[in-house]
Tab-separated table of N, CA, C and O and ligand atoms in Angstrom:
chain	number	residue	atom	x	y	z
A	23	MET	N	-8.407	34.017	28.754
A	23	MET	CA	-8.199	34.290	27.368
A	23	MET	C	-9.401	35.194	26.949
A	23	MET	O	-10.464	35.008	27.306
A	24	LYS	N	-8.961	35.850	25.886
A	24	LYS	CA	-10.221	36.991	25.347
A	24	LYS	C	-11.236	36.046	24.493
A	24	LYS	O	-10.729	35.298	23.978
A	25	LYS	N	-12.497	36.213	24.773
A	25	LYS	CA	-13.497	36.002	24.003
A	25	LYS	C	-14.123	37.074	23.056
A	25	LYS	O	-14.573	38.022	23.875
A	26	ILE	N	-14.373	36.844	21.768
A	26	ILE	CA	-14.816	37.762	20.923
A	26	ILE	C	-16.287	37.407	20.616
A	26	ILE	O	-16.506	36.301	20.234
A	27	PHE	N	-17.123	38.295	20.607
A	27	PHE	CA	-18.735	38.351	20.570
A	27	PHE	C	-18.921	38.949	19.384
A	27	PHE	O	-18.653	40.206	19.118
A	28	GLN	N	-19.588	38.348	18.389
A	28	GLN	CA	-20.244	39.198	17.103
A	28	GLN	C	-21.510	38.539	16.875
A	28	GLN	O	-21.600	37.608	17.041
A	29	THR	N	-22.592	39.423	16.529
A	29	THR	CA	-23.888	39.085	16.099
A	29	THR	C	-24.371	39.870	14.726
A	29	THR	O	-24.088	41.129	14.914
A	30	VAL	N	-24.992	39.161	14.007
A	30	VAL	CA	-25.703	39.813	12.865
A	30	VAL	C	-27.308	40.818	13.600
A	30	VAL	O	-27.504	41.309	12.753
A	31	ASN	N	-27.334	40.473	14.567
A	31	ASN	CA	-28.586	41.099	15.402
A	31	ASN	C	-28.177	42.518	15.827
A	31	ASN	O	-29.061	43.275	16.438
A	32	ALA	N	-26.834	42.798	15.666
A	32	ALA	CA	-26.511	43.845	16.058
A	32	ALA	C	-25.458	44.730	14.892
A	32	ALA	O	-24.823	43.652	14.083
A	33	PRO	N	-25.415	46.182	14.731
A	33	PRO	CA	-24.609	46.597	13.452
A	33	PRO	C	-23.013	45.820	13.283
A	33	PRO	O	-22.527	45.862	14.564
A	34	ALA	N	-22.729	45.933	12.437
A	34	ALA	CA	-21.066	45.567	12.264
A	34	ALA	C	-20.672	46.905	12.707
A	34	ALA	O	-20.780	47.787	12.526
A	35	PRO	N	-19.122	46.351	13.275
A	35	PRO	CA	-18.042	47.793	13.898
A	35	PRO	C	-18.152	48.676	12.550
A	35	PRO	O	-17.998	48.136	11.383
A	36	VAL	N	-18.284	49.846	13.078
A	36	VAL	CA	-17.783	50.539	11.869
A	36	VAL	C	-16.279	50.981	11.993
A	36	VAL	O	-15.920	52.245	11.249
A	37	GLY	N	-15.440	50.492	12.603
A	37	GLY	CA	-14.006	50.620	12.496
A	37	GLY	C	-13.465	49.642	13.090
A	37	GLY	O	-14.135	48.124	13.315
A	38	PRO	N	-11.856	49.516	13.312
A	38	PRO	CA	-11.174	48.455	13.908
A	38	PRO	C	-11.550	47.756	15.178
A	38	PRO	O	-10.746	47.940	16.264
A	39	TYR	N	-12.607	47.245	15.471
A	39	TYR	CA	-12.946	46.835	16.955
A	39	TYR	C	-14.127	45.604	16.730
A	39	TYR	O	-14.527	45.346	15.839
A	40	ASN	N	-14.430	45.205	17.928
A	40	ASN	CA	-15.349	44.216	18.026
A	40	ASN	C	-16.707	44.417	18.762
A	40	ASN	O	-16.432	45.351	19.617
A	41	GLN	N	-17.651	43.837	18.272
A	41	GLN	CA	-18.894	44.425	19.136
A	41	GLN	C	-18.902	44.270	20.600
A	41	GLN	O	-19.218	44.963	21.464
A	42	ALA	N	-18.226	42.886	20.940
A	42	ALA	CA	-17.897	42.771	22.560
A	42	ALA	C	-16.607	41.695	22.545
A	42	ALA	O	-16.479	41.134	21.871
A	43	VAL	N	-16.202	42.096	23.729
A	43	VAL	CA	-15.127	41.210	23.846
A	43	VAL	C	-15.223	40.760	25.602
A	43	VAL	O	-15.616	41.759	26.413
A	44	ALA	N	-14.745	39.669	26.046
A	44	ALA	CA	-15.054	39.377	27.411
A	44	ALA	C	-13.860	38.603	27.715
A	44	ALA	O	-12.963	37.902	27.253
A	45	ILE	N	-13.522	38.767	28.984
A	45	ILE	CA	-12.529	38.192	29.876
A	45	ILE	C	-12.534	38.172	31.210
A	45	ILE	O	-12.870	39.311	31.722
A	46	ASN	N	-12.238	37.139	31.839
A	46	ASN	CA	-12.503	36.960	33.294
A	46	ASN	C	-13.791	37.283	33.907
A	46	ASN	O	-13.777	37.912	34.793
A	47	GLY	N	-14.986	36.726	33.060
A	47	GLY	CA	-15.973	36.961	33.319
A	47	GLY	C	-16.771	38.269	33.265
A	47	GLY	O	-17.885	38.783	33.649
A	48	ILE	N	-16.004	39.102	32.703
A	48	ILE	CA	-16.457	40.477	32.431
A	48	ILE	C	-16.878	40.992	31.163
A	48	ILE	O	-15.683	40.490	29.964
A	49	LEU	N	-17.893	41.237	30.133
A	49	LEU	CA	-17.797	41.758	29.102
A	49	LEU	C	-18.075	43.237	28.670
A	49	LEU	O	-18.558	44.034	29.545
A	50	TYR	N	-16.925	43.534	27.783
A	50	TYR	CA	-17.190	44.956	27.382
A	50	TYR	C	-17.815	44.889	26.143
A	50	TYR	O	-17.077	44.304	24.988
A	51	VAL	N	-18.888	45.687	25.919
A	51	VAL	CA	-19.450	45.847	25.003
A	51	VAL	C	-19.221	47.338	24.142
A	51	VAL	O	-19.120	48.393	24.853
A	52	SER	N	-18.498	46.955	22.959
A	52	SER	CA	-18.373	48.533	22.338
A	52	SER	C	-19.334	49.733	22.275
A	52	SER	O	-20.735	49.124	22.396
A	53	GLY	N	-18.795	50.873	22.047
A	53	GLY	CA	-19.748	51.745	22.199
A	53	GLY	C	-20.780	51.677	21.003
A	53	GLY	O	-20.425	51.398	19.766
A	54	GLN	N	-22.010	51.603	20.752
A	54	GLN	CA	-23.114	51.346	20.111
A	54	GLN	C	-23.871	52.682	19.523
A	54	GLN	O	-24.118	53.433	20.244
A	55	ILE	N	-23.957	52.560	17.955
A	55	ILE	CA	-24.782	53.757	17.402
A	55	ILE	C	-25.890	53.255	16.844
A	55	ILE	O	-25.919	52.123	16.637
A	56	ALA	N	-26.681	54.289	16.453
A	56	ALA	CA	-28.207	53.689	16.058
A	56	ALA	C	-28.172	53.504	14.503
A	56	ALA	O	-28.663	54.154	13.568
A	57	ILE	N	-27.489	52.278	14.254
A	57	ILE	CA	-27.552	51.579	12.999
A	57	ILE	C	-28.498	50.498	13.413
A	57	ILE	O	-28.571	49.465	14.079
A	58	ASP	N	-29.538	50.340	12.232
A	58	ASP	CA	-30.675	49.080	12.266
A	58	ASP	C	-29.837	48.087	11.430
A	58	ASP	O	-29.395	48.176	10.587
A	59	PRO	N	-29.431	47.037	12.376
A	59	PRO	CA	-28.596	45.914	11.655
A	59	PRO	C	-29.447	45.160	10.784
A	59	PRO	O	-28.758	44.622	9.607
A	60	LYS	N	-30.773	45.073	10.482
A	60	LYS	CA	-31.343	44.788	9.424
A	60	LYS	C	-31.336	45.304	7.768
A	60	LYS	O	-31.377	44.881	7.074
A	61	THR	N	-31.338	46.693	8.263
A	61	THR	CA	-31.246	47.579	6.714
A	61	THR	C	-29.719	48.500	6.814
A	61	THR	O	-29.679	48.653	5.524
A	62	GLY	N	-29.311	48.265	7.663
A	62	GLY	CA	-28.134	48.925	7.669
A	62	GLY	C	-27.982	50.255	7.607
A	62	GLY	O	-27.087	51.320	7.601
A	63	SER	N	-29.227	51.071	7.929
A	63	SER	CA	-29.498	52.335	7.791
A	63	SER	C	-29.579	52.906	9.231
A	63	SER	O	-29.504	52.424	10.455
A	64	PHE	N	-29.145	54.369	9.262
A	64	PHE	CA	-29.043	54.890	10.670
A	64	PHE	C	-30.385	55.442	10.930
A	64	PHE	O	-31.270	55.959	9.906
A	65	VAL	N	-30.740	55.279	12.304
A	65	VAL	CA	-31.997	55.963	12.914
A	65	VAL	C	-31.811	57.359	13.154
A	65	VAL	O	-30.944	57.241	14.359
A	66	THR	N	-32.528	58.089	12.652
A	66	THR	CA	-32.187	59.364	12.835
A	66	THR	C	-33.538	60.394	12.767
A	66	THR	O	-33.391	61.744	13.362
A	67	GLU	N	-34.815	59.539	13.224
A	67	GLU	CA	-35.937	60.357	13.323
A	67	GLU	C	-35.739	61.596	14.289
A	67	GLU	O	-36.037	62.530	14.270
A	68	ASP	N	-35.727	60.961	15.806
A	68	ASP	CA	-35.353	61.626	16.893
A	68	ASP	C	-34.425	61.052	17.664
A	68	ASP	O	-33.999	59.952	17.479
A	69	ILE	N	-34.189	61.835	18.824
A	69	ILE	CA	-33.002	61.240	19.775
A	69	ILE	C	-33.743	59.850	20.528
A	69	ILE	O	-32.924	58.999	20.986
A	70	GLN	N	-35.062	60.153	20.744
A	70	GLN	CA	-35.569	58.773	21.364
A	70	GLN	C	-35.585	57.604	20.531
A	70	GLN	O	-35.405	56.444	20.998
A	71	ALA	N	-35.882	57.713	19.276
A	71	ALA	CA	-35.875	56.936	18.237
A	71	ALA	C	-34.358	56.369	18.191
A	71	ALA	O	-33.878	55.097	18.180
A	72	GLU	N	-33.113	57.290	18.199
A	72	GLU	CA	-32.088	56.898	18.066
A	72	GLU	C	-31.505	55.945	19.451
A	72	GLU	O	-30.751	54.897	19.312
A	73	THR	N	-31.796	56.747	20.463
A	73	THR	CA	-31.457	55.768	21.636
A	73	THR	C	-32.078	54.132	21.913
A	73	THR	O	-31.372	53.821	22.142
A	74	ASN	N	-33.205	54.221	21.374
A	74	ASN	CA	-33.783	53.109	21.407
A	74	ASN	C	-33.372	52.120	20.442
A	74	ASN	O	-32.836	50.982	20.957
A	75	GLN	N	-32.720	52.747	19.222
A	75	GLN	CA	-31.915	51.579	18.489
A	75	GLN	C	-30.689	51.252	19.057
A	75	GLN	O	-30.407	49.993	18.979
A	76	VAL	N	-29.930	52.243	19.698
A	76	VAL	CA	-28.622	51.569	20.676
A	76	VAL	C	-29.027	50.775	21.532
A	76	VAL	O	-28.160	49.972	21.557
A	77	MET	N	-30.047	51.115	22.171
A	77	MET	CA	-30.042	50.371	23.174
A	77	MET	C	-30.458	48.578	22.842
A	77	MET	O	-30.314	47.743	23.384
A	78	LYS	N	-31.264	48.982	21.542
A	78	LYS	CA	-31.672	47.363	21.042
A	78	LYS	C	-30.336	46.626	20.641
A	78	LYS	O	-30.121	45.379	20.739
A	79	ASN	N	-29.526	47.512	20.040
A	79	ASN	CA	-28.078	47.093	19.680
A	79	ASN	C	-27.377	46.252	20.746
A	79	ASN	O	-26.949	45.223	20.651
A	80	ILE	N	-27.445	47.062	21.725
A	80	ILE	CA	-26.710	46.538	22.980
A	80	ILE	C	-27.339	45.402	23.517
A	80	ILE	O	-26.358	44.273	23.795
A	81	LYS	N	-28.819	45.317	23.461
A	81	LYS	CA	-29.488	44.327	24.085
A	81	LYS	C	-29.123	42.918	23.187
A	81	LYS	O	-28.593	41.733	23.784
A	82	ALA	N	-29.132	42.952	22.133
A	82	ALA	CA	-28.554	41.978	21.028
A	82	ALA	C	-27.050	41.416	21.233
A	82	ALA	O	-26.957	40.366	21.237
A	83	ILE	N	-26.056	42.516	21.601
A	83	ILE	CA	-24.969	41.675	21.772
A	83	ILE	C	-24.672	41.217	22.936
A	83	ILE	O	-24.253	40.311	23.416
A	84	LEU	N	-25.735	41.483	24.034
A	84	LEU	CA	-25.596	41.174	25.428
A	84	LEU	C	-26.166	39.447	25.306
A	84	LEU	O	-25.647	38.644	25.935
A	85	LEU	N	-27.299	39.514	24.432
A	85	LEU	CA	-27.747	38.250	24.455
A	85	LEU	C	-26.959	37.116	23.380
A	85	LEU	O	-26.702	36.092	24.123
A	86	GLU	N	-26.066	37.775	22.785
A	86	GLU	CA	-25.048	36.807	22.205
A	86	GLU	C	-24.128	36.170	23.077
A	86	GLU	O	-23.678	35.322	22.971
A	87	ALA	N	-24.086	37.117	24.041
A	87	ALA	CA	-22.927	36.869	25.203
A	87	ALA	C	-23.459	36.017	26.186
A	87	ALA	O	-23.011	35.625	27.502
A	88	GLY	N	-24.996	35.827	26.001
A	88	GLY	CA	-25.687	34.902	27.356
A	88	GLY	C	-26.096	35.981	28.348
A	88	GLY	O	-26.479	35.540	29.369
A	89	ALA	N	-26.051	37.125	28.101
A	89	ALA	CA	-26.449	38.136	29.272
A	89	ALA	C	-27.822	39.037	28.622
A	89	ALA	O	-28.099	38.973	27.720
A	90	THR	N	-28.041	39.604	29.905
A	90	THR	CA	-29.637	40.891	29.688
A	90	THR	C	-28.900	41.930	29.988
A	90	THR	O	-27.794	42.089	31.036
A	91	PHE	N	-29.406	43.084	30.398
A	91	PHE	CA	-29.377	44.274	30.814
A	91	PHE	C	-29.267	44.310	32.120
A	91	PHE	O	-28.506	44.923	33.006
A	92	GLU	N	-29.795	43.131	33.124
A	92	GLU	CA	-29.535	42.765	34.284
A	92	GLU	C	-28.285	42.736	34.647
A	92	GLU	O	-27.656	42.940	36.075
A	93	ASN	N	-27.360	42.176	33.574
A	93	ASN	CA	-25.959	41.934	33.780
A	93	ASN	C	-24.880	43.164	34.185
A	93	ASN	O	-23.764	43.093	34.016
A	94	VAL	N	-25.669	44.319	33.607
A	94	VAL	CA	-24.615	45.308	33.302
A	94	VAL	C	-24.225	45.973	34.629
A	94	VAL	O	-25.183	46.219	35.139
A	95	VAL	N	-23.149	46.076	34.652
A	95	VAL	CA	-22.647	46.949	35.861
A	95	VAL	C	-22.357	48.476	35.810
A	95	VAL	O	-22.445	48.999	36.674
A	96	LYS	N	-21.908	48.889	34.483
A	96	LYS	CA	-21.620	50.010	33.962
A	96	LYS	C	-22.107	50.591	32.817
A	96	LYS	O	-21.815	49.689	31.827
A	97	ALA	N	-22.389	51.601	32.268
A	97	ALA	CA	-22.668	52.309	31.296
A	97	ALA	C	-21.865	53.656	31.079
A	97	ALA	O	-22.011	54.204	32.085
A	98	SER	N	-21.610	53.624	29.608
A	98	SER	CA	-21.115	55.242	29.469
A	98	SER	C	-21.870	55.775	28.330
A	98	SER	O	-22.079	55.065	27.212
A	99	ILE	N	-22.457	57.066	28.386
A	99	ILE	CA	-23.388	57.332	27.599
A	99	ILE	C	-22.810	58.882	26.904
A	99	ILE	O	-22.081	59.729	27.669
A	100	PHE	N	-22.539	58.825	25.714
A	100	PHE	CA	-21.758	60.058	24.813
A	100	PHE	C	-22.881	60.661	23.920
A	100	PHE	O	-23.572	60.154	23.277
A	101	LEU	N	-22.682	61.833	24.343
A	101	LEU	CA	-23.967	62.757	23.736
A	101	LEU	C	-23.501	63.856	22.875
A	101	LEU	O	-22.182	64.306	23.478
A	102	ALA	N	-23.735	64.466	21.611
A	102	ALA	CA	-23.435	65.179	20.969
A	102	ALA	C	-23.920	66.573	21.330
A	102	ALA	O	-23.580	67.791	21.433
A	103	ASN	N	-25.162	66.504	22.179
A	103	ASN	CA	-25.881	67.940	22.845
A	103	ASN	C	-26.438	67.490	24.063
A	103	ASN	O	-27.263	66.584	24.088
A	104	MET	N	-25.695	67.528	24.913
A	104	MET	CA	-26.367	67.663	26.565
A	104	MET	C	-27.772	68.064	26.509
A	104	MET	O	-28.559	67.345	27.678
A	105	ASP	N	-28.254	68.894	25.887
A	105	ASP	CA	-29.957	69.124	25.728
A	105	ASP	C	-30.809	67.822	25.429
A	105	ASP	O	-31.826	67.887	25.961
A	106	ASP	N	-30.138	66.909	25.214
A	106	ASP	CA	-30.660	65.516	24.707
A	106	ASP	C	-30.643	64.614	26.068
A	106	ASP	O	-31.194	63.576	26.027
A	107	PHE	N	-30.254	65.131	27.081
A	107	PHE	CA	-30.180	64.253	28.381
A	107	PHE	C	-31.362	63.414	28.928
A	107	PHE	O	-31.669	62.536	29.049
A	108	ALA	N	-32.444	64.500	28.915
A	108	ALA	CA	-33.994	64.078	29.315
A	108	ALA	C	-34.676	63.000	28.255
A	108	ALA	O	-35.017	61.826	28.794
A	109	ASP	N	-34.232	63.250	27.135
A	109	ASP	CA	-34.921	62.206	26.468
A	109	ASP	C	-34.081	61.133	26.360
A	109	ASP	O	-34.862	59.749	26.193
A	110	VAL	N	-32.979	60.910	26.369
A	110	VAL	CA	-32.010	59.766	26.349
A	110	VAL	C	-32.718	59.248	27.702
A	110	VAL	O	-32.567	57.778	27.620
A	111	ASN	N	-32.839	59.667	28.716
A	111	ASN	CA	-32.897	59.014	30.225
A	111	ASN	C	-34.180	58.134	29.822
A	111	ASN	O	-34.401	57.432	30.375
A	112	LYS	N	-35.111	59.018	29.338
A	112	LYS	CA	-36.574	58.311	29.045
A	112	LYS	C	-36.269	56.948	28.431
A	112	LYS	O	-37.022	55.982	28.918
A	113	VAL	N	-35.632	56.918	27.550
A	113	VAL	CA	-35.887	55.756	27.026
A	113	VAL	C	-34.552	54.717	27.520
A	113	VAL	O	-34.969	53.668	28.044
A	114	TYR	N	-33.652	55.430	27.836
A	114	TYR	CA	-32.609	54.448	28.730
A	114	TYR	C	-33.246	53.967	29.724
A	114	TYR	O	-33.190	52.517	30.012
A	115	ALA	N	-34.009	54.500	30.632
A	115	ALA	CA	-34.532	53.942	31.721
A	115	ALA	C	-35.473	52.607	31.767
A	115	ALA	O	-35.732	51.887	32.406
A	116	THR	N	-36.371	52.574	30.370
A	116	THR	CA	-37.068	51.796	30.005
A	116	THR	C	-36.254	50.406	30.121
A	116	THR	O	-37.156	49.209	30.223
A	117	TYR	N	-35.182	50.177	29.767
A	117	TYR	CA	-34.195	49.118	29.727
A	117	TYR	C	-33.559	48.683	31.208
A	117	TYR	O	-33.023	47.590	30.764
A	118	PHE	N	-34.178	49.482	32.421
A	118	PHE	CA	-33.261	48.811	33.406
A	118	PHE	C	-34.266	48.815	34.647
A	118	PHE	O	-35.079	49.627	34.323
A	119	ASN	N	-34.158	47.998	35.594
A	119	ASN	CA	-34.834	48.124	36.738
A	119	ASN	C	-34.147	49.220	37.535
A	119	ASN	O	-32.844	48.968	37.769
A	120	GLU	N	-34.897	50.304	37.975
A	120	GLU	CA	-34.415	51.300	39.002
A	120	GLU	C	-33.432	50.954	39.770
A	120	GLU	O	-32.507	51.591	40.081
A	121	MET	N	-33.812	49.877	40.712
A	121	MET	CA	-33.351	49.582	41.792
A	121	MET	C	-31.925	48.948	41.526
A	121	MET	O	-30.869	48.943	42.289
A	122	THR	N	-31.740	48.315	40.280
A	122	THR	CA	-30.596	47.735	40.008
A	122	THR	C	-29.574	48.215	38.897
A	122	THR	O	-29.002	47.373	38.068
A	123	ALA	N	-30.410	49.314	38.549
A	123	ALA	CA	-29.592	49.993	37.113
A	123	ALA	C	-27.837	50.166	37.590
A	123	ALA	O	-27.231	50.410	38.655
A	124	PRO	N	-27.228	50.146	36.200
A	124	PRO	CA	-25.541	50.107	36.628
A	124	PRO	C	-25.166	51.559	36.876
A	124	PRO	O	-26.002	52.365	36.737
A	125	ALA	N	-24.175	51.406	37.414
A	125	ALA	CA	-23.330	52.690	37.553
A	125	ALA	C	-23.098	53.342	35.908
A	125	ALA	O	-23.266	52.537	34.994
A	126	ARG	N	-22.997	54.569	36.237
A	126	ARG	CA	-23.052	55.373	34.699
A	126	ARG	C	-22.230	56.603	34.881
A	126	ARG	O	-22.265	57.150	35.825
A	127	GLU	N	-21.683	56.887	33.581
A	127	GLU	CA	-21.535	58.311	33.331
A	127	GLU	C	-22.234	58.592	31.965
A	127	GLU	O	-22.459	58.130	31.129
A	128	CYS	N	-22.517	60.382	31.727
A	128	CYS	CA	-23.080	60.747	30.945
A	128	CYS	C	-22.261	62.186	30.403
A	128	CYS	O	-21.965	62.761	31.305
A	129	VAL	N	-21.775	62.066	29.457
A	129	VAL	CA	-20.717	63.431	28.966
A	129	VAL	C	-21.227	63.889	27.468
A	129	VAL	O	-21.562	63.151	26.565
A	130	GLU	N	-21.411	65.131	27.279
A	130	GLU	CA	-21.036	65.634	26.071
A	130	GLU	C	-19.693	65.541	25.648
A	130	GLU	O	-18.861	66.030	26.069
A	131	VAL	N	-19.758	65.125	24.306
A	131	VAL	CA	-18.476	65.303	23.184
A	131	VAL	C	-18.822	65.973	21.797
A	131	VAL	O	-20.057	66.416	21.630
A	132	SER	N	-17.815	66.854	21.603
A	132	SER	CA	-17.647	67.668	20.507
A	132	SER	C	-18.104	66.928	19.248
A	132	SER	O	-18.994	67.757	18.442
A	133	LYS	N	-18.101	65.756	18.999
A	133	LYS	CA	-18.518	64.950	17.595
A	133	LYS	C	-18.525	63.671	18.024
A	133	LYS	O	-17.608	62.864	18.579
A	134	LEU	N	-19.474	62.768	17.470
A	134	LEU	CA	-19.480	61.149	17.593
A	134	LEU	C	-19.110	60.689	16.085
A	134	LEU	O	-19.614	61.308	15.075
A	135	PRO	N	-18.852	59.491	15.977
A	135	PRO	CA	-18.799	58.784	14.860
A	135	PRO	C	-19.837	58.707	13.865
A	135	PRO	O	-21.303	58.632	14.675
A	136	LYS	N	-19.476	59.072	12.760
A	136	LYS	CA	-20.782	59.195	11.527
A	136	LYS	C	-21.431	60.247	11.901
A	136	LYS	O	-23.022	60.090	11.526
A	137	ASN	N	-21.179	61.162	12.770
A	137	ASN	CA	-22.284	62.245	13.384
A	137	ASN	C	-23.498	62.040	14.091
A	137	ASN	O	-24.439	62.621	13.893
A	138	VAL	N	-23.517	60.664	14.592
A	138	VAL	CA	-24.832	60.413	15.149
A	138	VAL	C	-24.841	61.322	16.546
A	138	VAL	O	-23.796	62.032	16.935
A	139	SER	N	-25.776	61.367	17.375
A	139	SER	CA	-26.298	62.246	18.411
A	139	SER	C	-25.966	61.332	19.828
A	139	SER	O	-25.796	61.961	20.776
A	140	VAL	N	-26.180	60.058	19.493
A	140	VAL	CA	-25.677	59.439	21.065
A	140	VAL	C	-24.740	58.197	20.613
A	140	VAL	O	-25.100	57.741	19.581
A	141	GLU	N	-23.809	57.812	21.472
A	141	GLU	CA	-23.245	56.418	21.678
A	141	GLU	C	-23.169	56.179	22.952
A	141	GLU	O	-23.255	56.600	23.892
A	142	ILE	N	-23.277	54.708	23.090
A	142	ILE	CA	-23.471	53.984	24.678
A	142	ILE	C	-22.633	52.777	24.741
A	142	ILE	O	-22.880	51.818	23.621
A	143	SER	N	-21.648	52.572	25.479
A	143	SER	CA	-21.156	51.447	25.475
A	143	SER	C	-21.424	51.142	27.117
A	143	SER	O	-21.761	51.715	27.976
A	144	VAL	N	-21.349	49.600	27.516
A	144	VAL	CA	-21.561	49.094	28.623
A	144	VAL	C	-20.667	47.892	29.219
A	144	VAL	O	-19.880	47.471	28.022
A	145	ILE	N	-20.309	47.532	30.524
A	145	ILE	CA	-19.700	46.615	30.964
A	145	ILE	C	-20.831	45.976	31.613
A	145	ILE	O	-21.199	46.180	32.792
A	146	ALA	N	-20.530	44.428	31.473
A	146	ALA	CA	-21.654	43.668	32.012
A	146	ALA	C	-20.579	42.526	32.467
A	146	ALA	O	-19.624	42.072	32.447
A	147	HIS	N	-21.232	41.752	33.829
A	147	HIS	CA	-21.010	40.197	33.979
A	147	HIS	C	-21.568	39.299	33.587
A	147	HIS	O	-22.348	39.336	33.535
A	148	ILE	N	-20.536	38.291	33.274
A	148	ILE	CA	-21.494	37.188	32.355
A	148	ILE	C	-20.722	36.137	33.375
A	148	ILE	O	-19.962	35.922	34.014
B	1	DHA	C1	-18.747	53.214	17.061
B	1	DHA	C2	-17.390	52.927	17.757
B	1	DHA	N1	-17.947	52.228	18.659
B	1	DHA	C3	-16.079	53.368	17.378
B	1	DHA	O1	-16.004	53.901	16.467
B	1	DHA	O2	-15.188	52.999	18.523
């Protein structure tokens, strides 16, 4: 049976999806963008701040499902500009233990929802 997770500590979905869905011990966290759930505003100062807000949103959703970044087995990063790769990695790396970091892909896309620069989704075991 599917279980839906929603928390006010992460932004409400910007479309017809849930923040996270779990089935058979696997949690699928929807792609997060840099909306601050406290203000509803986009964090756009720079790519590092934007990435940090995305990771904070993922952390809140993981927590709601009883998980942490240690439970994450796969991440997908979508960038509007691959030139941001190094800056995104700098922030992303602070959320994981290098030895147990999840599998990942990082791709540049032509456009992201709400014109953000980065979107990240993760899959975790719970
Ligand atoms: C931001 C998203 N996760 C979406 O539009 O699907």
